[in-house]
């Protein structure tokens, strides 16, 4: 997982209001309607898994759920997945994590074997640029599907996926919460104008929040980590409030966009001349520049979240060619 997201999102979901926004805004409505969010309680999600030999530091909350007159605590297991590529072993990992989590509850005597195991609701929050295509139930990985008499013996564990990139601006606008504003900023990272619009939107959301000061502090800390990861070069010490410092932030974003476009163009131009010199004639110069522009575009696609229009502007290539390169790289 990318460390800036791991840290920043962990802090966001350490606050009960952001957990509530996640479930109410992005989980199935029938699940959210059963939950009493005033009963949210945070639990330890830190332990070592022997199978994967990794330290797990996921976010775990419990909440009271009432149905058919019965009230019971359900554990919300929130796994933060921020990799550039889709992890197709996720169902196996979730199955293992759930088993380790149950073992931890037994070890801490939060539950006893005679009481039985409490239900869990595993949620995977993913923000990679490629859409999530991994199976969402470990049973789907059992191939070919076993005959009927064996199916009952196969493992089952389904997780609920929140793939940020699948939500359009219009869909996020239907969820006027700080968390949807954060998702909007993540999705707009590759388009500097869209990023500014996303920042303006989250400022408006915070200004309408009854707990404006607290929400502003939480979102500002997250945004500073995000901008640092993006390599903006801002003096982030001056950013103390995304609301009060929005004009300064807008100016910095505009200057950053101009600088980024200029650097990308210079890089492509310089590489083009080098390639042309190696070819040794005018046709070589032309071919070298074209090759360099494509290489620069590929690097920007792979290492940034810039959109096709911005990369096309920076490299001088047609936007359709950028889209074709992106499709080729993501196959």
PDB file of C-alpha atoms in Angstrom:
ATOM      1  CA  UNK A   1       0.000   0.000   0.000  1.00  0.00           C
ATOM      2  CA  UNK A   2       1.153   3.519  -0.688  1.00  0.00           C
ATOM      3  CA  UNK A   3       2.244   5.025   2.599  1.00  0.00           C
ATOM      4  CA  UNK A   4       0.636   8.440   2.200  1.00  0.00           C
ATOM      5  CA  UNK A   5      -2.774   6.880   1.674  1.00  0.00           C
ATOM      6  CA  UNK A   6      -2.190   4.271   4.315  1.00  0.00           C
ATOM      7  CA  UNK A   7      -1.523   7.008   6.875  1.00  0.00           C
ATOM      8  CA  UNK A   8      -3.962   9.639   5.649  1.00  0.00           C
ATOM      9  CA  UNK A   9      -6.942   7.351   5.136  1.00  0.00           C
ATOM     10  CA  UNK A  10      -6.266   5.540   8.397  1.00  0.00           C
ATOM     11  CA  UNK A  11      -6.639   8.864  10.159  1.00  0.00           C
ATOM     12  CA  UNK A  12      -9.838   9.686   8.261  1.00  0.00           C
ATOM     13  CA  UNK A  13     -11.407   6.389   9.274  1.00  0.00           C
ATOM     14  CA  UNK A  14     -10.262   6.768  12.867  1.00  0.00           C
ATOM     15  CA  UNK A  15     -13.116   9.279  13.178  1.00  0.00           C
ATOM     16  CA  UNK A  16     -16.621   7.799  13.533  1.00  0.00           C
ATOM     17  CA  UNK A  17     -18.274  10.385  11.282  1.00  0.00           C
ATOM     18  CA  UNK A  18     -16.108   9.309   8.317  1.00  0.00           C
ATOM     19  CA  UNK A  19     -16.937   5.646   8.944  1.00  0.00           C
ATOM     20  CA  UNK A  20     -20.621   6.595   8.962  1.00  0.00           C
ATOM     21  CA  UNK A  21     -20.179   8.550   5.719  1.00  0.00           C
ATOM     22  CA  UNK A  22     -18.505   5.532   4.118  1.00  0.00           C
ATOM     23  CA  UNK A  23     -21.307   3.137   5.023  1.00  0.00           C
ATOM     24  CA  UNK A  24     -24.227   5.512   4.456  1.00  0.00           C
ATOM     25  CA  UNK A  25     -22.836   6.950   1.234  1.00  0.00           C
ATOM     26  CA  UNK A  26     -21.193   3.971  -0.457  1.00  0.00           C
ATOM     27  CA  UNK A  27     -22.477   0.709   1.047  1.00  0.00           C
ATOM     28  CA  UNK A  28     -25.851  -0.901   0.227  1.00  0.00           C
ATOM     29  CA  UNK A  29     -28.691   1.127   1.733  1.00  0.00           C
ATOM     30  CA  UNK A  30     -30.293  -1.918   3.356  1.00  0.00           C
ATOM     31  CA  UNK A  31     -27.150  -2.432   5.432  1.00  0.00           C
ATOM     32  CA  UNK A  32     -26.748   1.196   6.493  1.00  0.00           C
ATOM     33  CA  UNK A  33     -30.417   1.446   7.509  1.00  0.00           C
ATOM     34  CA  UNK A  34     -29.972  -1.313  10.107  1.00  0.00           C
ATOM     35  CA  UNK A  35     -27.005   0.329  11.830  1.00  0.00           C
ATOM     36  CA  UNK A  36     -27.131   2.597  14.863  1.00  0.00           C
ATOM     37  CA  UNK A  37     -24.075   4.769  14.179  1.00  0.00           C
ATOM     38  CA  UNK A  38     -24.258   6.338  17.645  1.00  0.00           C
ATOM     39  CA  UNK A  39     -22.964   2.964  18.925  1.00  0.00           C
ATOM     40  CA  UNK A  40     -19.795   2.924  16.772  1.00  0.00           C
ATOM     41  CA  UNK A  41     -16.833   1.611  18.739  1.00  0.00           C
ATOM     42  CA  UNK A  42     -13.243   1.390  17.501  1.00  0.00           C
ATOM     43  CA  UNK A  43     -11.266  -1.829  17.929  1.00  0.00           C
ATOM     44  CA  UNK A  44      -7.683  -2.949  17.539  1.00  0.00           C
ATOM     45  CA  UNK A  45      -6.863  -3.824  13.935  1.00  0.00           C
ATOM     46  CA  UNK A  46      -3.123  -4.295  14.510  1.00  0.00           C
ATOM     47  CA  UNK A  47      -1.692  -7.798  14.477  1.00  0.00           C
ATOM     48  CA  UNK A  48       0.790 -10.055  12.695  1.00  0.00           C
ATOM     49  CA  UNK A  49      -0.496 -12.641  10.230  1.00  0.00           C
ATOM     50  CA  UNK A  50       1.596 -15.841  10.234  1.00  0.00           C
ATOM     51  CA  UNK A  51       0.634 -16.879   6.697  1.00  0.00           C
ATOM     52  CA  UNK A  52       1.577 -13.675   4.878  1.00  0.00           C
ATOM     53  CA  UNK A  53       4.194 -12.668   7.478  1.00  0.00           C
ATOM     54  CA  UNK A  54       2.952  -9.104   7.378  1.00  0.00           C
ATOM     55  CA  UNK A  55       1.780  -6.613   9.934  1.00  0.00           C
ATOM     56  CA  UNK A  56      -1.887  -5.788   9.543  1.00  0.00           C
ATOM     57  CA  UNK A  57      -3.007  -2.315  10.531  1.00  0.00           C
ATOM     58  CA  UNK A  58      -6.487  -2.120   9.100  1.00  0.00           C
ATOM     59  CA  UNK A  59      -9.415  -0.188  10.516  1.00  0.00           C
ATOM     60  CA  UNK A  60     -11.948  -2.093  12.605  1.00  0.00           C
ATOM     61  CA  UNK A  61     -15.131  -0.715  14.134  1.00  0.00           C
ATOM     62  CA  UNK A  62     -18.190  -2.377  15.595  1.00  0.00           C
ATOM     63  CA  UNK A  63     -21.728  -1.062  15.443  1.00  0.00           C
ATOM     64  CA  UNK A  64     -25.065  -2.247  16.749  1.00  0.00           C
ATOM     65  CA  UNK A  65     -27.403  -3.671  14.125  1.00  0.00           C
ATOM     66  CA  UNK A  66     -31.055  -4.457  14.778  1.00  0.00           C
ATOM     67  CA  UNK A  67     -33.221  -6.728  12.656  1.00  0.00           C
ATOM     68  CA  UNK A  68     -36.285  -8.836  13.485  1.00  0.00           C
ATOM     69  CA  UNK A  69     -36.209  -7.484  17.022  1.00  0.00           C
ATOM     70  CA  UNK A  70     -32.649  -8.720  17.632  1.00  0.00           C
ATOM     71  CA  UNK A  71     -29.792  -6.315  18.372  1.00  0.00           C
ATOM     72  CA  UNK A  72     -26.243  -7.505  17.753  1.00  0.00           C
ATOM     73  CA  UNK A  73     -22.820  -5.985  17.195  1.00  0.00           C
ATOM     74  CA  UNK A  74     -21.418  -6.261  13.679  1.00  0.00           C
ATOM     75  CA  UNK A  75     -17.720  -5.692  13.077  1.00  0.00           C
ATOM     76  CA  UNK A  76     -16.859  -3.394  10.169  1.00  0.00           C
ATOM     77  CA  UNK A  77     -13.521  -4.543   8.787  1.00  0.00           C
ATOM     78  CA  UNK A  78     -12.208  -1.740   6.562  1.00  0.00           C
ATOM     79  CA  UNK A  79      -9.190  -2.690   4.452  1.00  0.00           C
ATOM     80  CA  UNK A  80      -7.426   0.198   2.725  1.00  0.00           C
ATOM     81  CA  UNK A  81      -6.044  -0.917  -0.635  1.00  0.00           C
ATOM     82  CA  UNK A  82      -3.994   1.687  -2.464  1.00  0.00           C
ATOM     83  CA  UNK A  83      -1.891  -0.093  -5.059  1.00  0.00           C
ATOM     84  CA  UNK A  84      -1.431   0.872  -8.698  1.00  0.00           C
ATOM     85  CA  UNK A  85      -2.381  -2.632  -9.821  1.00  0.00           C
ATOM     86  CA  UNK A  86      -5.320  -4.846  -8.913  1.00  0.00           C
ATOM     87  CA  UNK A  87      -4.538  -7.543  -6.337  1.00  0.00           C
ATOM     88  CA  UNK A  88      -6.284 -10.679  -7.534  1.00  0.00           C
ATOM     89  CA  UNK A  89      -5.346 -12.490  -4.302  1.00  0.00           C
ATOM     90  CA  UNK A  90      -7.591 -10.131  -2.323  1.00  0.00           C
ATOM     91  CA  UNK A  91     -10.271 -12.790  -1.580  1.00  0.00           C
ATOM     92  CA  UNK A  92      -7.608 -15.054  -0.062  1.00  0.00           C
ATOM     93  CA  UNK A  93      -6.123 -12.179   1.930  1.00  0.00           C
ATOM     94  CA  UNK A  94      -9.552 -11.167   3.270  1.00  0.00           C
ATOM     95  CA  UNK A  95     -10.341 -14.750   4.257  1.00  0.00           C
ATOM     96  CA  UNK A  96      -7.047 -14.949   6.119  1.00  0.00           C
ATOM     97  CA  UNK A  97      -7.464 -11.538   7.740  1.00  0.00           C
ATOM     98  CA  UNK A  98     -10.965 -12.401   8.935  1.00  0.00           C
ATOM     99  CA  UNK A  99      -9.678 -15.633  10.488  1.00  0.00           C
ATOM    100  CA  UNK A 100      -6.845 -13.738  12.189  1.00  0.00           C
ATOM    101  CA  UNK A 101      -9.294 -11.111  13.418  1.00  0.00           C
ATOM    102  CA  UNK A 102     -11.577 -13.745  14.934  1.00  0.00           C
ATOM    103  CA  UNK A 103      -8.536 -15.350  16.587  1.00  0.00           C
ATOM    104  CA  UNK A 104      -7.613 -11.947  18.022  1.00  0.00           C
ATOM    105  CA  UNK A 105     -11.118 -11.494  19.461  1.00  0.00           C
ATOM    106  CA  UNK A 106     -10.853 -14.902  21.128  1.00  0.00           C
ATOM    107  CA  UNK A 107      -7.346 -14.162  22.391  1.00  0.00           C
ATOM    108  CA  UNK A 108      -8.475 -10.868  23.934  1.00  0.00           C
ATOM    109  CA  UNK A 109     -11.564 -12.628  25.354  1.00  0.00           C
ATOM    110  CA  UNK A 110     -13.812 -10.153  23.565  1.00  0.00           C
ATOM    111  CA  UNK A 111     -15.804 -13.252  22.641  1.00  0.00           C
ATOM    112  CA  UNK A 112     -15.727 -16.882  23.744  1.00  0.00           C
ATOM    113  CA  UNK A 113     -16.117 -19.995  21.569  1.00  0.00           C
ATOM    114  CA  UNK A 114     -19.399 -20.818  23.289  1.00  0.00           C
ATOM    115  CA  UNK A 115     -20.825 -17.404  22.393  1.00  0.00           C
ATOM    116  CA  UNK A 116     -20.141 -17.948  18.719  1.00  0.00           C
ATOM    117  CA  UNK A 117     -18.526 -15.557  16.252  1.00  0.00           C
ATOM    118  CA  UNK A 118     -19.988 -12.111  15.545  1.00  0.00           C
ATOM    119  CA  UNK A 119     -20.809 -11.201  11.939  1.00  0.00           C
ATOM    120  CA  UNK A 120     -18.332  -9.108   9.968  1.00  0.00           C
ATOM    121  CA  UNK A 121     -18.825  -6.712   7.068  1.00  0.00           C
ATOM    122  CA  UNK A 122     -15.516  -6.584   5.137  1.00  0.00           C
ATOM    123  CA  UNK A 123     -15.097  -3.394   3.092  1.00  0.00           C
ATOM    124  CA  UNK A 124     -12.212  -2.811   0.660  1.00  0.00           C
ATOM    125  CA  UNK A 125     -11.550   0.851  -0.167  1.00  0.00           C
ATOM    126  CA  UNK A 126      -9.501   1.070  -3.374  1.00  0.00           C
ATOM    127  CA  UNK A 127      -8.208   4.167  -5.179  1.00  0.00           C
ATOM    128  CA  UNK A 128      -5.983   2.776  -7.947  1.00  0.00           C
ATOM    129  CA  UNK A 129      -6.174   4.282 -11.436  1.00  0.00           C
ATOM    130  CA  UNK A 130      -7.184   0.940 -12.985  1.00  0.00           C
ATOM    131  CA  UNK A 131     -10.645  -0.358 -12.251  1.00  0.00           C
ATOM    132  CA  UNK A 132     -10.893  -3.240  -9.805  1.00  0.00           C
ATOM    133  CA  UNK A 133     -11.407  -6.586 -11.544  1.00  0.00           C
ATOM    134  CA  UNK A 134     -10.470  -9.100  -8.838  1.00  0.00           C
ATOM    135  CA  UNK A 135     -13.107 -11.590  -7.617  1.00  0.00           C
ATOM    136  CA  UNK A 136     -15.086 -10.394  -4.613  1.00  0.00           C
ATOM    137  CA  UNK A 137     -15.688 -13.831  -3.099  1.00  0.00           C
ATOM    138  CA  UNK A 138     -12.995 -16.419  -2.487  1.00  0.00           C
ATOM    139  CA  UNK A 139     -15.378 -19.067  -3.835  1.00  0.00           C
ATOM    140  CA  UNK A 140     -15.081 -17.472  -7.293  1.00  0.00           C
ATOM    141  CA  UNK A 141     -11.387 -18.402  -7.296  1.00  0.00           C
ATOM    142  CA  UNK A 142     -12.160 -22.116  -7.053  1.00  0.00           C
ATOM    143  CA  UNK A 143     -11.850 -23.145 -10.701  1.00  0.00           C
ATOM    144  CA  UNK A 144     -13.356 -25.006 -12.382  1.00  0.00           C
ATOM    145  CA  UNK A 145     -16.478 -24.871 -10.239  1.00  0.00           C
ATOM    146  CA  UNK A 146     -16.655 -28.129  -8.257  1.00  0.00           C
ATOM    147  CA  UNK A 147     -19.548 -30.569  -8.616  1.00  0.00           C
ATOM    148  CA  UNK A 148     -22.647 -29.945  -6.496  1.00  0.00           C
ATOM    149  CA  UNK A 149     -21.717 -32.419  -3.751  1.00  0.00           C
ATOM    150  CA  UNK A 150     -18.426 -30.546  -3.119  1.00  0.00           C
ATOM    151  CA  UNK A 151     -19.688 -26.961  -3.280  1.00  0.00           C
ATOM    152  CA  UNK A 152     -20.942 -26.919   0.287  1.00  0.00           C
ATOM    153  CA  UNK A 153     -17.386 -27.628   1.478  1.00  0.00           C
ATOM    154  CA  UNK A 154     -15.763 -24.707  -0.324  1.00  0.00           C
ATOM    155  CA  UNK A 155     -14.808 -21.511   1.534  1.00  0.00           C
ATOM    156  CA  UNK A 156     -17.008 -18.438   1.149  1.00  0.00           C
ATOM    157  CA  UNK A 157     -16.214 -14.871   2.153  1.00  0.00           C
ATOM    158  CA  UNK A 158     -17.439 -11.870   0.160  1.00  0.00           C
ATOM    159  CA  UNK A 159     -16.141  -8.354   0.643  1.00  0.00           C
ATOM    160  CA  UNK A 160     -17.837  -5.129  -0.364  1.00  0.00           C
ATOM    161  CA  UNK A 161     -15.780  -3.008  -2.750  1.00  0.00           C
ATOM    162  CA  UNK A 162     -15.636   0.785  -2.754  1.00  0.00           C
ATOM    163  CA  UNK A 163     -13.706   1.582  -5.939  1.00  0.00           C
ATOM    164  CA  UNK A 164     -13.319   5.376  -5.826  1.00  0.00           C
ATOM    165  CA  UNK A 165     -12.575   5.737  -9.518  1.00  0.00           C
ATOM    166  CA  UNK A 166     -15.918   4.227 -10.539  1.00  0.00           C
ATOM    167  CA  UNK A 167     -17.842   7.192  -9.166  1.00  0.00           C
ATOM    168  CA  UNK A 168     -18.514  10.079 -11.536  1.00  0.00           C
ATOM    169  CA  UNK A 169     -18.557  13.701 -10.410  1.00  0.00           C
ATOM    170  CA  UNK A 170     -22.343  13.618 -10.659  1.00  0.00           C
ATOM    171  CA  UNK A 171     -22.596  10.535  -8.438  1.00  0.00           C
ATOM    172  CA  UNK A 172     -20.276  12.055  -5.853  1.00  0.00           C
ATOM    173  CA  UNK A 173     -22.316  15.283  -5.927  1.00  0.00           C
ATOM    174  CA  UNK A 174     -25.322  13.235  -4.785  1.00  0.00           C
ATOM    175  CA  UNK A 175     -23.348  12.456  -1.613  1.00  0.00           C
ATOM    176  CA  UNK A 176     -22.561  15.897  -0.102  1.00  0.00           C
ATOM    177  CA  UNK A 177     -20.201  14.613   2.602  1.00  0.00           C
ATOM    178  CA  UNK A 178     -16.547  15.391   3.350  1.00  0.00           C
ATOM    179  CA  UNK A 179     -15.615  11.805   2.415  1.00  0.00           C
ATOM    180  CA  UNK A 180     -17.187  12.135  -1.041  1.00  0.00           C
ATOM    181  CA  UNK A 181     -15.199  15.382  -1.344  1.00  0.00           C
ATOM    182  CA  UNK A 182     -12.006  13.484  -0.546  1.00  0.00           C
ATOM    183  CA  UNK A 183     -12.880  10.884  -3.194  1.00  0.00           C
ATOM    184  CA  UNK A 184     -13.479  13.710  -5.664  1.00  0.00           C
ATOM    185  CA  UNK A 185     -10.007  15.146  -5.016  1.00  0.00           C
ATOM    186  CA  UNK A 186      -8.465  11.689  -5.490  1.00  0.00           C
ATOM    187  CA  UNK A 187     -10.278  11.194  -8.793  1.00  0.00           C
ATOM    188  CA  UNK A 188      -9.278  14.647 -10.054  1.00  0.00           C
ATOM    189  CA  UNK A 189      -5.583  14.318  -9.285  1.00  0.00           C
ATOM    190  CA  UNK A 190      -4.601  13.968 -12.963  1.00  0.00           C
ATOM    191  CA  UNK A 191      -6.529  17.059 -14.088  1.00  0.00           C
ATOM    192  CA  UNK A 192      -5.418  20.280 -12.422  1.00  0.00           C
ATOM    193  CA  UNK A 193      -8.578  22.202 -13.304  1.00  0.00           C
ATOM    194  CA  UNK A 194     -10.741  19.353 -12.039  1.00  0.00           C
ATOM    195  CA  UNK A 195      -8.599  19.256  -8.910  1.00  0.00           C
ATOM    196  CA  UNK A 196      -9.344  22.905  -8.241  1.00  0.00           C
ATOM    197  CA  UNK A 197     -13.064  22.282  -8.745  1.00  0.00           C
ATOM    198  CA  UNK A 198     -12.881  19.328  -6.341  1.00  0.00           C
ATOM    199  CA  UNK A 199     -11.152  21.483  -3.728  1.00  0.00           C
ATOM    200  CA  UNK A 200     -13.827  24.182  -4.159  1.00  0.00           C
ATOM    201  CA  UNK A 201     -16.499  21.534  -3.700  1.00  0.00           C
ATOM    202  CA  UNK A 202     -15.048  20.142  -0.484  1.00  0.00           C
ATOM    203  CA  UNK A 203     -14.679  23.684   0.887  1.00  0.00           C
ATOM    204  CA  UNK A 204     -18.404  24.240   0.289  1.00  0.00           C
ATOM    205  CA  UNK A 205     -19.213  20.920   1.971  1.00  0.00           C
ATOM    206  CA  UNK A 206     -17.118  21.788   5.018  1.00  0.00           C
ATOM    207  CA  UNK A 207     -18.670  25.256   5.293  1.00  0.00           C
ATOM    208  CA  UNK A 208     -22.116  23.633   5.513  1.00  0.00           C
ATOM    209  CA  UNK A 209     -20.962  21.045   8.063  1.00  0.00           C
ATOM    210  CA  UNK A 210     -22.356  21.502  11.608  1.00  0.00           C
ATOM    211  CA  UNK A 211     -18.903  20.493  12.923  1.00  0.00           C
ATOM    212  CA  UNK A 212     -17.099  22.808  10.510  1.00  0.00           C
ATOM    213  CA  UNK A 213     -13.951  23.402  12.593  1.00  0.00           C
ATOM    214  CA  UNK A 214     -13.337  19.718  13.388  1.00  0.00           C
ATOM    215  CA  UNK A 215     -14.024  18.592   9.812  1.00  0.00           C
ATOM    216  CA  UNK A 216     -11.786  21.340   8.417  1.00  0.00           C
ATOM    217  CA  UNK A 217      -8.901  20.193  10.632  1.00  0.00           C
ATOM    218  CA  UNK A 218      -9.301  16.537   9.637  1.00  0.00           C
ATOM    219  CA  UNK A 219      -9.583  17.222   5.884  1.00  0.00           C
ATOM    220  CA  UNK A 220      -6.722  19.751   5.929  1.00  0.00           C
ATOM    221  CA  UNK A 221      -4.354  17.192   7.484  1.00  0.00           C
ATOM    222  CA  UNK A 222      -5.356  14.654   4.827  1.00  0.00           C
ATOM    223  CA  UNK A 223      -4.999  17.174   1.986  1.00  0.00           C
ATOM    224  CA  UNK A 224      -1.512  18.234   3.098  1.00  0.00           C
ATOM    225  CA  UNK A 225      -0.361  14.602   2.980  1.00  0.00           C
ATOM    226  CA  UNK A 226      -1.969  14.192  -0.437  1.00  0.00           C
ATOM    227  CA  UNK A 227      -0.325  17.314  -1.883  1.00  0.00           C
ATOM    228  CA  UNK A 228       3.036  16.266  -0.457  1.00  0.00           C
ATOM    229  CA  UNK A 229       2.716  12.878  -2.173  1.00  0.00           C
ATOM    230  CA  UNK A 230       1.849  14.593  -5.452  1.00  0.00           C
ATOM    231  CA  UNK A 231       5.140  16.493  -5.244  1.00  0.00           C
ATOM    232  CA  UNK A 232       3.554  19.910  -5.618  1.00  0.00           C
ATOM    233  CA  UNK A 233       6.460  21.758  -3.999  1.00  0.00           C
ATOM    234  CA  UNK A 234       3.997  23.856  -1.979  1.00  0.00           C
ATOM    235  CA  UNK A 235       5.023  25.362   1.339  1.00  0.00           C
ATOM    236  CA  UNK A 236       2.541  23.219   3.219  1.00  0.00           C
ATOM    237  CA  UNK A 237       3.401  24.868   6.538  1.00  0.00           C
ATOM    238  CA  UNK A 238       1.299  27.793   5.341  1.00  0.00           C
ATOM    239  CA  UNK A 239      -1.752  25.603   4.738  1.00  0.00           C
ATOM    240  CA  UNK A 240      -3.604  25.575   8.042  1.00  0.00           C
ATOM    241  CA  UNK A 241      -7.194  25.450   6.836  1.00  0.00           C
ATOM    242  CA  UNK A 242      -8.577  24.291   3.495  1.00  0.00           C
ATOM    243  CA  UNK A 243     -11.447  26.735   4.046  1.00  0.00           C
ATOM    244  CA  UNK A 244      -9.600  29.841   5.209  1.00  0.00           C
ATOM    245  CA  UNK A 245      -6.609  29.328   2.896  1.00  0.00           C
ATOM    246  CA  UNK A 246      -8.589  28.367  -0.220  1.00  0.00           C
ATOM    247  CA  UNK A 247      -7.400  31.386  -2.246  1.00  0.00           C
ATOM    248  CA  UNK A 248      -3.749  30.652  -1.504  1.00  0.00           C
ATOM    249  CA  UNK A 249      -4.350  27.000  -2.382  1.00  0.00           C
ATOM    250  CA  UNK A 250      -6.002  27.934  -5.699  1.00  0.00           C
ATOM    251  CA  UNK A 251      -3.047  30.140  -6.652  1.00  0.00           C
ATOM    252  CA  UNK A 252      -0.563  27.399  -5.817  1.00  0.00           C
ATOM    253  CA  UNK A 253      -2.507  24.829  -7.836  1.00  0.00           C
ATOM    254  CA  UNK A 254      -2.533  27.132 -10.884  1.00  0.00           C
ATOM    255  CA  UNK A 255       1.220  27.832 -10.640  1.00  0.00           C
ATOM    256  CA  UNK A 256       1.906  24.119 -10.179  1.00  0.00           C
ATOM    257  CA  UNK A 257      -0.105  23.240 -13.297  1.00  0.00           C
ATOM    258  CA  UNK A 258       1.813  25.762 -15.404  1.00  0.00           C
ATOM    259  CA  UNK A 259       5.169  24.541 -14.115  1.00  0.00           C
ATOM    260  CA  UNK A 260       4.228  20.901 -14.695  1.00  0.00           C
ATOM    261  CA  UNK A 261       3.170  21.520 -18.300  1.00  0.00           C
ATOM    262  CA  UNK A 262       6.366  23.455 -19.021  1.00  0.00           C
ATOM    263  CA  UNK A 263       8.604  20.755 -17.528  1.00  0.00           C
ATOM    264  CA  UNK A 264       6.840  17.990 -19.439  1.00  0.00           C
ATOM    265  CA  UNK A 265       7.183  19.892 -22.721  1.00  0.00           C
ATOM    266  CA  UNK A 266      10.874  20.607 -22.103  1.00  0.00           C
ATOM    267  CA  UNK A 267      11.515  16.977 -21.268  1.00  0.00           C
ATOM    268  CA  UNK A 268       9.877  15.773 -24.466  1.00  0.00           C
ATOM    269  CA  UNK A 269      11.614  18.449 -26.542  1.00  0.00           C
ATOM    270  CA  UNK A 270      15.059  17.609 -25.132  1.00  0.00           C
ATOM    271  CA  UNK A 271      14.599  13.861 -25.605  1.00  0.00           C
ATOM    272  CA  UNK A 272      13.432  14.455 -29.143  1.00  0.00           C
ATOM    273  CA  UNK A 273      16.590  16.356 -30.057  1.00  0.00           C
ATOM    274  CA  UNK A 274      18.778  13.662 -28.518  1.00  0.00           C
ATOM    275  CA  UNK A 275      17.016  10.946 -30.499  1.00  0.00           C
ATOM    276  CA  UNK A 276      17.274  13.050 -33.647  1.00  0.00           C
ATOM    277  CA  UNK A 277      21.000  13.574 -33.178  1.00  0.00           C
ATOM    278  CA  UNK A 278      21.549   9.835 -32.869  1.00  0.00           C
ATOM    279  CA  UNK A 279      19.657   9.209 -36.098  1.00  0.00           C
ATOM    280  CA  UNK A 280      21.997  11.652 -37.849  1.00  0.00           C
ATOM    281  CA  UNK A 281      19.620  13.196 -40.400  1.00  0.00           C
ATOM    282  CA  UNK A 282      16.447  15.245 -40.610  1.00  0.00           C
ATOM    283  CA  UNK A 283      14.169  12.252 -40.810  1.00  0.00           C
ATOM    284  CA  UNK A 284      15.902  10.893 -37.728  1.00  0.00           C
ATOM    285  CA  UNK A 285      15.191  14.131 -35.868  1.00  0.00           C
ATOM    286  CA  UNK A 286      11.527  13.870 -36.688  1.00  0.00           C
ATOM    287  CA  UNK A 287      11.335  10.193 -35.752  1.00  0.00           C
ATOM    288  CA  UNK A 288      13.402  10.753 -32.605  1.00  0.00           C
ATOM    289  CA  UNK A 289      11.159  13.556 -31.410  1.00  0.00           C
ATOM    290  CA  UNK A 290       8.068  11.475 -32.045  1.00  0.00           C
ATOM    291  CA  UNK A 291       9.531   8.514 -30.180  1.00  0.00           C
ATOM    292  CA  UNK A 292      10.586  10.718 -27.278  1.00  0.00           C
ATOM    293  CA  UNK A 293       7.148  12.280 -27.051  1.00  0.00           C
ATOM    294  CA  UNK A 294       5.560   8.830 -26.901  1.00  0.00           C
ATOM    295  CA  UNK A 295       8.053   7.687 -24.244  1.00  0.00           C
ATOM    296  CA  UNK A 296       7.347  10.796 -22.190  1.00  0.00           C
ATOM    297  CA  UNK A 297       3.622  10.210 -22.544  1.00  0.00           C
ATOM    298  CA  UNK A 298       4.022   6.579 -21.430  1.00  0.00           C
ATOM    299  CA  UNK A 299       6.025   7.667 -18.392  1.00  0.00           C
ATOM    300  CA  UNK A 300       3.390  10.230 -17.437  1.00  0.00           C
ATOM    301  CA  UNK A 301       0.611   7.648 -17.822  1.00  0.00           C
ATOM    302  CA  UNK A 302       2.449   5.130 -15.650  1.00  0.00           C
ATOM    303  CA  UNK A 303       3.753   7.467 -12.944  1.00  0.00           C
ATOM    304  CA  UNK A 304       1.085  10.172 -12.628  1.00  0.00           C
ATOM    305  CA  UNK A 305      -2.679  10.579 -12.559  1.00  0.00           C
ATOM    306  CA  UNK A 306      -2.684  13.205 -15.298  1.00  0.00           C
ATOM    307  CA  UNK A 307      -5.629  12.899 -17.651  1.00  0.00           C
ATOM    308  CA  UNK A 308      -5.273  12.381 -21.414  1.00  0.00           C
ATOM    309  CA  UNK A 309      -5.916  16.029 -22.278  1.00  0.00           C
ATOM    310  CA  UNK A 310      -3.185  17.286 -19.936  1.00  0.00           C
ATOM    311  CA  UNK A 311      -0.641  14.739 -21.209  1.00  0.00           C
ATOM    312  CA  UNK A 312      -1.530  15.606 -24.802  1.00  0.00           C
ATOM    313  CA  UNK A 313      -0.998  19.300 -24.056  1.00  0.00           C
ATOM    314  CA  UNK A 314       2.339  18.596 -22.348  1.00  0.00           C
ATOM    315  CA  UNK A 315       3.749  16.302 -25.068  1.00  0.00           C
ATOM    316  CA  UNK A 316       2.173  17.757 -28.197  1.00  0.00           C
ATOM    317  CA  UNK A 317       0.668  14.392 -29.152  1.00  0.00           C
ATOM    318  CA  UNK A 318      -2.984  14.055 -30.220  1.00  0.00           C
ATOM    319  CA  UNK A 319      -5.315  13.170 -27.369  1.00  0.00           C
ATOM    320  CA  UNK A 320      -6.526  10.123 -29.294  1.00  0.00           C
ATOM    321  CA  UNK A 321      -2.945   8.819 -29.404  1.00  0.00           C
ATOM    322  CA  UNK A 322      -2.619   9.308 -25.643  1.00  0.00           C
ATOM    323  CA  UNK A 323      -5.842   7.330 -25.130  1.00  0.00           C
ATOM    324  CA  UNK A 324      -4.495   4.537 -27.364  1.00  0.00           C
ATOM    325  CA  UNK A 325      -1.206   4.441 -25.405  1.00  0.00           C
ATOM    326  CA  UNK A 326      -3.103   4.274 -22.113  1.00  0.00           C
ATOM    327  CA  UNK A 327      -5.261   1.412 -23.400  1.00  0.00           C
ATOM    328  CA  UNK A 328      -2.164  -0.451 -24.571  1.00  0.00           C
ATOM    329  CA  UNK A 329      -0.366  -0.001 -21.218  1.00  0.00           C
ATOM    330  CA  UNK A 330      -3.373  -1.094 -19.159  1.00  0.00           C
ATOM    331  CA  UNK A 331      -4.017  -4.300 -21.074  1.00  0.00           C
TER     332      UNK A 331
END
